[in-house]
């Protein structure tokens, strides 16, 4: 019989796969304590040091006092910055440790499976020692080859995991040893030399590098360098196009944790101004939304796909904030949904937007999909604040958002491992976000395979037809006949665009594929309430969105287009059709946008 080689798996020594002893919760709490001490100490010292005890005090003694007070305040400012840097390291350490523990559980399970599979194969080989049938020998050899490949993959994954464990421990140790003496704590802040060195390499974010060059720079860093730059430069890494979603997520979580620790500490002593209170509210809403994404379990697969904080800037757009969160792995998913919300949304709406992204994910998976899925909401522009504000009645905000959205999608595309091939990406624009999405496609070469426009007040003045969007795939439209926003766009030659946002994409002249999007709760008149139901669970609209995201647009339930006869008002054939969705399945968390 032909000799069959079976590799030995990594030895199951308990010291190799022991449970990690660190506690992410305790590390995170310690970081929050450090931040609280730093913030509250600086607020008190700076206030007292810089406030002269006597108002009418002049002369050399006053000058000397002011100089000394400024020196003390600056020393405490430096102390605060150094302590906050260590706090950020604690947050980074805690997040990475939690990931490592989860990965360790997977490694243990894989190791046990390999040991059992190997033993079964050895038993079968022994039993077939005298077997001469070529098919039997070939089958055993194929099993051995497959096992050997799995063992090699495990060994690589295990080695990578060990490197990350070491890098994470080193990161924490070095952060404290750099500040273990009074002179170091009060000296000007010193950036981790590993992080500083990494940022000096060609392709680093902020150097003018393209997203593809940033991706290559990131992939060339070792585990220690990646952990170091996340802790030292979370704002830079978290917003850099070309950094994989996993790296951006880790960095943005550090920024979020640092913001919460800082602002909550200031709030505890009454030191927040109005802008900072809104900053805190944005951070708290982001925390809630991210927790919802992290805790979501897909009822179809019983798996937790996990959340990714892809964009986080709570002070952007005059305090409205900017945020993007996904459920599922944006780095590896075969199908990605990227949704742009519209009128009245800001960062405080992140929990509602997250639930709607989860609903999109669930609809895509539940109705069948070939491959894996990720669903993200993207609020990276300044959406109009009210239905009838001047900003809503013009496309200025949409034009600004269109460029940002197209750039960010290009960055997401560029960060993907080329070996995986491109994902099927569906851009979904809701409300004013549909105008933004359409302009991103027609004016900024949005790299989307398909586009979905929902409750659209117009597809942009530049876009009289679906073809003008320039999408290689298809353009789909969902319009609830009772949605008052959906009739703001122009219907044809007679009824021109009233809101200066272009033509209604549900019209027959526009030429998109319209799908059913009615809701059983509709009444006899149009209103705002129906505008927020496109992502409601078990709805016509959500079903059809899921089919498009899954790359199965042929399965959508098509609806007749609206049209504009010259002798009367525009006609929507969906007005008299009975909705087919079941309202009882709707999530209680759905709210009007």
XYZ file of C-alpha atoms in Angstrom:
593
model
C 0.000 0.000 0.000
C 1.183 3.551 -0.773
C 2.546 5.406 2.258
C 0.179 8.094 3.513
C 1.749 10.972 5.486
C -0.256 12.539 8.306
C 1.167 15.598 10.073
C 1.226 15.945 13.839
C -0.974 18.824 15.040
C 0.406 21.460 17.380
C 0.963 19.653 20.704
C -1.970 20.096 23.052
C 0.212 21.360 25.889
C -2.008 23.170 28.389
C 0.614 25.909 28.786
C 0.198 26.768 25.099
C -3.556 27.195 25.175
C -4.208 28.221 28.751
C -6.920 30.779 29.370
C -5.562 34.325 29.249
C -5.468 35.641 32.790
C -6.096 39.318 32.070
C -9.541 40.832 32.587
C -10.655 43.251 29.818
C -13.256 44.779 32.122
C -10.712 45.572 34.833
C -8.276 47.058 32.300
C -11.030 49.226 30.864
C -12.112 50.334 34.366
C -8.531 51.210 35.254
C -8.265 53.340 32.132
C -11.455 55.152 33.051
C -10.125 55.777 36.569
C -6.907 57.220 35.146
C -8.833 59.478 32.819
C -11.121 60.626 35.618
C -8.175 61.447 37.888
C -6.419 63.316 35.102
C -9.435 65.342 34.019
C -10.768 66.238 37.431
C -7.300 67.012 38.783
C -6.504 69.324 35.909
C -9.853 71.127 36.108
C -9.401 71.836 39.813
C -5.705 72.775 39.723
C -5.933 74.890 36.589
C -8.945 76.782 37.885
C -7.306 77.552 41.216
C -3.842 78.258 39.875
C -4.961 80.644 37.174
C -7.406 82.588 39.342
C -5.736 85.322 41.355
C -6.967 85.415 44.975
C -7.279 89.226 44.896
C -8.761 91.071 41.916
C -7.040 94.446 42.546
C -3.503 93.047 42.665
C -0.762 94.589 40.528
C 3.001 94.923 40.409
C 5.924 92.503 40.336
C 4.354 90.125 42.822
C 1.285 89.733 40.600
C 3.467 89.090 37.560
C 5.448 86.500 39.527
C 2.218 84.856 40.670
C 0.837 84.697 37.130
C 4.074 83.182 35.822
C 4.112 80.522 38.525
C 0.399 79.796 38.104
C 0.864 79.335 34.368
C 3.814 77.017 34.990
C 1.767 74.911 37.397
C -1.188 74.789 35.016
C 1.045 73.741 32.124
C 2.646 71.007 34.229
C -0.765 69.671 35.134
C -1.872 69.902 31.515
C 1.131 67.771 30.558
C 0.362 65.391 33.411
C -3.213 65.113 32.171
C -2.122 64.411 28.591
C 0.327 61.729 29.724
C -2.228 60.018 31.954
C -4.824 60.127 29.199
C -2.313 58.550 26.824
C -1.888 55.682 29.275
C -5.679 55.499 29.621
C -6.006 55.121 25.850
C -3.459 52.326 26.006
C -5.598 50.631 28.664
C -8.635 50.880 26.404
C -6.701 49.472 23.455
C -5.302 46.683 25.625
C -8.762 45.806 26.961
C -10.376 45.672 23.512
C -7.566 43.551 22.082
C -7.564 41.247 25.098
C -11.287 40.614 24.661
C -10.664 39.721 21.001
C -7.754 37.460 21.946
C -9.861 35.567 24.472
C -12.554 35.008 21.860
C -9.968 33.905 19.296
C -8.379 31.609 21.871
C -11.693 29.779 22.320
C -11.803 29.239 18.561
C -8.242 27.938 18.525
C -8.986 25.465 21.308
C -12.035 24.198 19.446
C -10.080 23.879 16.201
C -7.236 22.098 17.966
C -9.604 19.569 19.524
C -11.232 18.961 16.149
C -7.856 18.410 14.465
C -6.703 15.962 17.140
C -9.924 13.952 16.818
C -9.853 14.052 13.011
C -6.247 12.939 12.927
C -6.879 10.021 15.257
C -9.872 8.885 13.200
C -7.801 9.032 10.040
C -4.947 7.059 11.626
C -7.435 4.416 12.750
C -8.869 4.179 9.246
C -5.393 3.908 7.731
C -4.490 1.114 10.155
C -7.699 -0.721 9.331
C -6.913 -0.487 5.626
C -3.270 -1.540 5.966
C -3.648 -4.381 3.468
C -6.034 -2.493 1.170
C -4.937 -2.407 -2.482
C -8.030 -0.825 -4.037
C -6.806 2.427 -5.666
C -10.013 4.308 -4.816
C -9.667 3.509 -1.108
C -6.006 4.544 -1.083
C -6.763 7.763 -2.969
C -9.608 8.647 -0.591
C -7.358 8.175 2.439
C -4.617 10.203 0.784
C -7.073 13.031 -0.006
C -8.227 13.057 3.626
C -4.612 13.206 4.780
C -3.803 16.052 2.388
C -6.824 18.020 3.584
C -5.896 17.405 7.213
C -2.285 18.422 6.652
C -3.475 21.689 5.106
C -5.784 22.346 8.044
C -2.946 21.670 10.479
C -0.664 24.110 8.633
C -3.380 26.779 8.729
C -3.892 26.184 12.436
C -0.191 26.504 13.129
C -0.077 29.839 11.270
C -3.175 31.135 13.070
C -1.815 30.031 16.421
C 1.555 31.705 15.803
C -0.214 34.933 14.790
C -2.331 34.778 17.945
C 0.753 34.319 20.129
C 2.384 37.335 18.473
C -0.675 39.479 19.212
C -0.726 38.309 22.826
C 2.910 39.294 23.231
C 2.419 42.611 21.435
C -0.568 43.493 23.607
C 1.266 42.732 26.830
C 4.308 44.690 25.635
C 2.133 47.662 24.725
C 0.698 47.837 28.236
C 4.031 47.328 29.980
C 5.838 49.954 27.911
C 3.099 52.522 28.511
C 3.667 52.320 32.246
C 7.454 52.034 32.227
C 7.698 55.238 30.174
C 5.902 57.097 32.992
C 7.139 55.435 36.167
C 8.965 58.472 37.521
C 7.710 61.934 38.451
C 10.035 63.635 35.979
C 8.647 61.526 33.146
C 5.017 62.133 34.078
C 5.390 65.915 34.058
C 7.736 66.078 31.070
C 6.334 66.815 27.601
C 4.396 63.863 26.248
C 6.489 61.244 24.501
C 4.810 59.142 21.836
C 5.468 55.418 21.929
C 8.639 55.041 19.808
C 7.237 51.936 18.124
C 4.169 53.898 17.037
C 6.194 56.934 15.994
C 8.527 54.769 13.932
C 5.621 53.066 12.192
C 4.056 56.403 11.273
C 7.339 57.489 9.666
C 7.246 54.580 7.203
C 6.168 55.163 3.575
C 2.424 54.782 3.054
C 1.386 55.874 6.535
C -1.926 57.760 6.871
C -1.491 61.514 6.602
C 1.533 61.233 4.316
C -0.432 61.786 1.122
C -0.523 58.061 0.406
C -3.374 56.540 -1.597
C -5.807 54.160 0.163
C -4.077 51.253 -1.552
C -0.691 52.412 -0.235
C -2.153 52.849 3.250
C -3.501 49.294 3.061
C -0.084 47.940 2.105
C 1.555 49.995 4.889
C -0.838 48.533 7.445
C -0.377 44.967 6.236
C 3.415 45.332 6.385
C 3.323 46.310 10.079
C 3.835 43.556 12.628
C 1.420 42.959 15.486
C 3.352 45.184 17.908
C 3.389 48.107 15.479
C -0.320 47.809 14.741
C -1.230 47.726 18.423
C 1.062 50.687 19.105
C -0.331 52.992 16.391
C -3.914 52.182 17.404
C -3.177 53.226 20.996
C -1.128 56.304 20.090
C -3.037 57.593 17.049
C -6.604 56.268 17.301
C -8.171 59.274 15.557
C -5.821 58.940 12.583
C -6.109 55.171 12.200
C -9.866 55.183 12.776
C -10.545 57.523 9.863
C -7.866 56.472 7.370
C -9.093 55.124 4.033
C -7.191 51.955 3.289
C -7.037 50.698 6.880
C -9.071 47.464 7.082
C -12.399 47.740 8.877
C -11.102 45.643 11.769
C -8.218 48.064 12.363
C -10.471 51.118 12.065
C -12.908 49.505 14.471
C -10.232 48.899 17.104
C -8.953 52.474 16.815
C -12.409 54.049 16.900
C -13.339 52.011 19.964
C -10.294 53.456 21.718
C -11.409 56.978 20.757
C -14.952 56.238 21.903
C -13.797 54.833 25.250
C -11.484 57.813 25.781
C -14.256 60.298 24.974
C -16.691 58.623 27.338
C -14.163 58.472 30.166
C -13.105 62.090 29.679
C -16.545 63.626 29.224
C -18.256 61.600 31.934
C -15.512 62.617 34.371
C -16.025 66.273 33.486
C -19.784 65.866 33.709
C -19.427 64.462 37.233
C -17.937 67.762 38.426
C -20.214 69.975 36.335
C -17.477 71.120 33.958
C -19.207 70.458 30.603
C -20.353 73.282 28.359
C -23.234 72.956 25.906
C -21.070 71.729 23.004
C -19.372 69.145 25.217
C -22.742 67.876 26.432
C -23.757 67.233 22.855
C -20.393 65.580 22.255
C -21.135 63.280 25.213
C -24.645 62.522 23.941
C -23.197 61.522 20.554
C -20.638 59.257 22.217
C -23.302 57.627 24.405
C -25.560 57.004 21.412
C -22.627 55.432 19.557
C -21.874 53.185 22.533
C -25.487 51.977 22.607
C -25.568 51.334 18.867
C -22.256 49.455 18.964
C -23.390 47.341 21.908
C -26.513 46.434 19.941
C -24.399 45.386 16.969
C -21.981 43.383 19.123
C -24.784 41.545 20.941
C -26.883 40.758 17.873
C -27.354 37.039 17.200
C -28.640 36.085 13.766
C -31.736 33.900 14.369
C -31.156 32.127 11.070
C -27.645 30.896 11.853
C -27.458 31.387 15.656
C -24.178 33.205 15.038
C -23.090 36.610 16.339
C -21.561 38.435 13.342
C -20.246 41.267 15.570
C -20.160 45.020 15.103
C -17.536 47.327 13.574
C -17.205 51.035 14.342
C -15.992 52.210 10.938
C -16.333 55.984 11.399
C -16.488 58.047 14.599
C -16.320 61.831 14.887
C -18.749 63.186 17.505
C -17.813 66.835 16.928
C -18.266 66.882 13.142
C -20.820 69.014 11.292
C -21.291 71.574 14.012
C -21.982 68.954 16.658
C -24.359 66.739 14.650
C -21.534 64.203 14.509
C -20.393 61.606 11.980
C -20.618 57.867 12.505
C -20.729 54.607 10.558
C -21.279 51.208 12.169
C -21.574 47.823 10.511
C -22.815 44.418 11.581
C -20.847 41.583 10.012
C -17.262 41.660 8.761
C -16.807 44.515 6.283
C -13.320 43.196 5.451
C -14.389 39.770 4.227
C -18.149 39.803 3.501
C -19.246 38.656 0.055
C -22.206 41.059 0.109
C -22.135 44.523 1.702
C -24.997 46.953 2.220
C -24.018 50.599 2.805
C -26.996 52.772 3.721
C -27.063 56.599 3.695
C -29.806 58.027 5.951
C -31.540 61.323 5.329
C -33.640 64.100 6.775
C -33.394 64.808 10.542
C -30.704 62.198 11.285
C -27.596 62.903 13.334
C -25.263 60.853 15.513
C -27.760 60.619 18.369
C -29.926 58.514 16.023
C -27.210 55.840 15.816
C -29.188 53.204 17.820
C -32.181 53.429 15.453
C -29.955 53.434 12.370
C -28.088 50.432 13.755
C -31.295 48.476 14.250
C -32.280 49.189 10.667
C -28.858 47.992 9.476
C -29.369 44.823 11.521
C -32.814 44.380 9.943
C -31.204 44.663 6.505
C -28.596 42.068 7.449
C -31.234 39.709 8.789
C -33.490 40.039 5.738
C -30.563 39.296 3.430
C -29.572 36.165 5.345
C -33.072 34.921 6.166
C -34.292 34.852 2.582
C -31.189 33.061 1.363
C -27.817 34.354 0.228
C -24.786 32.808 -1.397
C -21.942 33.912 0.862
C -21.469 36.128 3.873
C -23.069 39.511 4.599
C -22.224 42.834 6.256
C -24.623 45.748 6.656
C -23.497 49.270 7.532
C -25.170 52.620 8.001
C -23.046 55.590 6.966
C -23.751 59.039 8.400
C -20.666 60.858 7.217
C -22.382 64.021 6.019
C -24.525 66.805 7.467
C -28.105 65.688 6.810
C -30.791 68.420 6.889
C -32.249 69.002 10.345
C -35.957 69.254 9.466
C -38.400 68.233 6.758
C -39.103 71.785 5.702
C -35.750 73.467 6.346
C -34.060 75.375 3.496
C -31.316 72.727 3.404
C -33.916 70.041 2.644
C -35.237 72.015 -0.306
C -31.875 72.207 -2.058
C -29.212 69.638 -2.920
C -26.232 71.474 -1.419
C -25.882 69.104 1.541
C -26.374 66.147 -0.792
C -23.571 67.331 -3.073
C -21.165 67.580 -0.139
C -22.234 64.220 1.215
C -22.042 62.571 -2.194
C -18.321 63.220 -2.521
C -17.639 62.040 1.036
C -19.693 58.866 0.568
C -18.032 57.990 -2.726
C -14.578 58.563 -1.190
C -15.374 56.409 1.831
C -16.727 53.557 -0.276
C -13.563 53.754 -2.399
C -11.569 53.528 0.828
C -13.578 50.525 1.979
C -12.986 48.839 -1.359
C -9.263 49.610 -1.280
C -8.790 48.154 2.207
C -10.021 44.717 1.138
C -7.541 41.883 0.668
C -7.081 41.585 -3.129
C -6.969 37.800 -2.816
C -10.614 37.792 -1.691
C -11.873 39.548 -4.791
C -14.333 42.450 -4.686
C -17.508 42.251 -2.625
C -20.946 42.762 -4.150
C -21.790 46.186 -2.704
C -25.253 47.730 -2.629
C -25.552 51.448 -1.866
C -28.887 52.290 -0.229
C -30.086 55.874 0.032
C -33.115 56.731 2.148
C -34.938 60.061 2.141
C -32.508 62.923 1.458
C -29.828 60.224 1.556
C -31.215 58.921 -1.747
C -30.345 62.245 -3.378
C -26.892 62.014 -1.799
C -26.425 58.449 -3.044
C -27.607 59.233 -6.568
C -25.218 62.191 -6.823
C -22.368 60.058 -5.463
C -23.003 57.678 -8.342
C -23.424 60.201 -11.158
C -20.921 62.861 -10.053
C -18.257 60.941 -8.121
C -18.109 57.440 -9.660
C -19.534 55.660 -6.615
C -18.096 52.136 -6.698
C -21.365 50.303 -6.069
C -22.705 47.285 -7.937
C -26.357 48.151 -7.324
C -28.176 51.195 -5.952
C -31.432 51.324 -3.982
C -33.307 54.643 -3.544
C -36.015 54.713 -0.850
C -38.584 57.404 -0.101
C -36.705 59.719 -2.415
C -37.470 63.452 -2.661
C -35.529 63.437 -5.930
C -32.517 61.743 -7.511
C -30.653 65.005 -8.115
C -31.153 67.614 -10.801
C -28.304 66.083 -12.815
C -30.046 62.712 -13.066
C -33.148 62.605 -15.285
C -32.869 58.822 -15.691
C -31.505 55.780 -13.864
C -28.955 55.362 -16.646
C -27.438 58.751 -15.813
C -26.275 57.381 -12.442
C -23.639 55.376 -14.329
C -24.073 52.194 -12.295
C -23.029 48.998 -14.067
C -25.633 47.023 -12.141
C -29.233 48.048 -11.527
C -30.981 50.970 -9.879
C -33.927 49.985 -7.659
C -36.555 52.221 -6.135
C -38.930 51.741 -3.216
C -41.655 54.324 -2.653
C -44.525 53.967 -0.203
C -47.524 55.598 -1.879
C -48.416 57.357 1.403
C -44.914 58.727 1.986
C -45.162 62.508 1.788
C -41.416 62.869 1.148
C -41.619 60.547 -1.845
C -43.726 63.027 -3.813
C -41.375 65.997 -3.450
C -39.509 65.073 -6.617
C -40.706 65.979 -10.085
C -43.112 63.555 -11.748
C -42.685 64.572 -15.369
C -42.743 67.390 -17.877
C -45.804 69.053 -16.355
C -44.966 68.665 -12.671
C -41.352 69.781 -12.409
C -39.147 69.156 -9.324
C -40.745 71.295 -6.607
C -37.932 70.871 -4.097
C -35.075 71.281 -6.571
C -33.875 67.759 -5.827
C -34.544 66.243 -9.234
C -37.135 63.821 -10.535
C -38.938 61.171 -8.517
C -37.014 57.949 -9.333
C -40.200 55.863 -9.061
C -41.575 57.395 -12.277
C -41.742 55.451 -15.501
C -39.616 58.060 -17.287
C -36.752 57.604 -14.816
C -36.473 53.926 -15.713
C -35.383 52.289 -12.432
C -36.737 48.974 -11.190
C -39.482 49.812 -8.713
C -40.327 47.261 -6.018
C -43.277 46.985 -3.649
C -42.879 49.033 -0.465
C -46.386 49.540 0.990
C -47.196 49.140 4.677
C -50.426 47.829 6.277
C -50.495 50.748 8.715
C -51.044 53.284 5.939
C -54.136 55.462 6.004
C -56.063 57.259 3.269
C -53.679 60.220 3.153
C -49.966 60.865 2.819
C -47.889 61.635 5.929
C -44.491 61.581 7.570
C -45.016 58.334 9.515
C -44.839 56.119 6.426
C -41.494 57.662 5.508
C -39.741 55.803 8.319
C -40.999 52.265 7.618
C -38.812 51.121 4.740
C -36.600 49.040 7.060
C -39.421 47.689 9.231
C -39.183 43.986 9.950
C -41.311 41.658 7.836
C -42.218 44.456 5.438
C -42.474 44.455 1.661
C -39.679 46.973 1.426
C -37.226 45.144 3.688
C -37.776 41.859 1.858
C -36.947 43.465 -1.472
C -33.941 45.322 -0.065
C -32.601 42.010 1.218
C -32.956 40.415 -2.220
C -30.964 43.210 -3.839
C -28.223 43.094 -1.173
C -27.971 39.326 -1.675
C -27.294 39.886 -5.381
C -30.656 38.373 -6.281
C -32.421 41.414 -7.692
C -34.419 39.258 -10.088
C -36.382 38.006 -7.068
C -37.755 41.407 -5.990
C -41.508 41.906 -6.160
C -41.767 44.610 -8.782
C -44.326 47.417 -8.609
C -45.779 49.546 -11.368
C -44.139 52.920 -11.879
C -45.852 56.171 -11.061
C -46.594 58.388 -14.037
C -47.713 61.918 -14.883
C -50.513 62.285 -17.451
C -50.684 65.841 -18.736
C -54.424 66.187 -18.081
C -54.386 65.399 -14.335
C -52.217 65.008 -11.237
C -49.500 62.318 -11.036
C -50.791 58.771 -10.618
C -49.326 56.065 -8.380
C -50.707 52.585 -9.227
C -49.607 51.376 -5.780
C -52.191 53.613 -4.087
C -54.984 51.057 -4.397
C -52.973 47.842 -3.997
C -53.384 45.999 -0.692
C -50.042 45.589 1.136
C -48.864 42.016 1.625
C -46.570 42.471 4.634
C -47.373 41.270 8.154
C -47.181 44.145 10.621
C -46.947 41.765 13.611
C -43.343 40.968 12.746
C -42.123 44.521 13.051
C -39.424 45.344 15.589
C -40.553 47.522 18.491
C -37.379 49.536 18.117
C -38.381 50.966 14.740
C -38.947 54.697 14.840
C -39.780 57.282 12.251
C -36.772 59.009 10.843
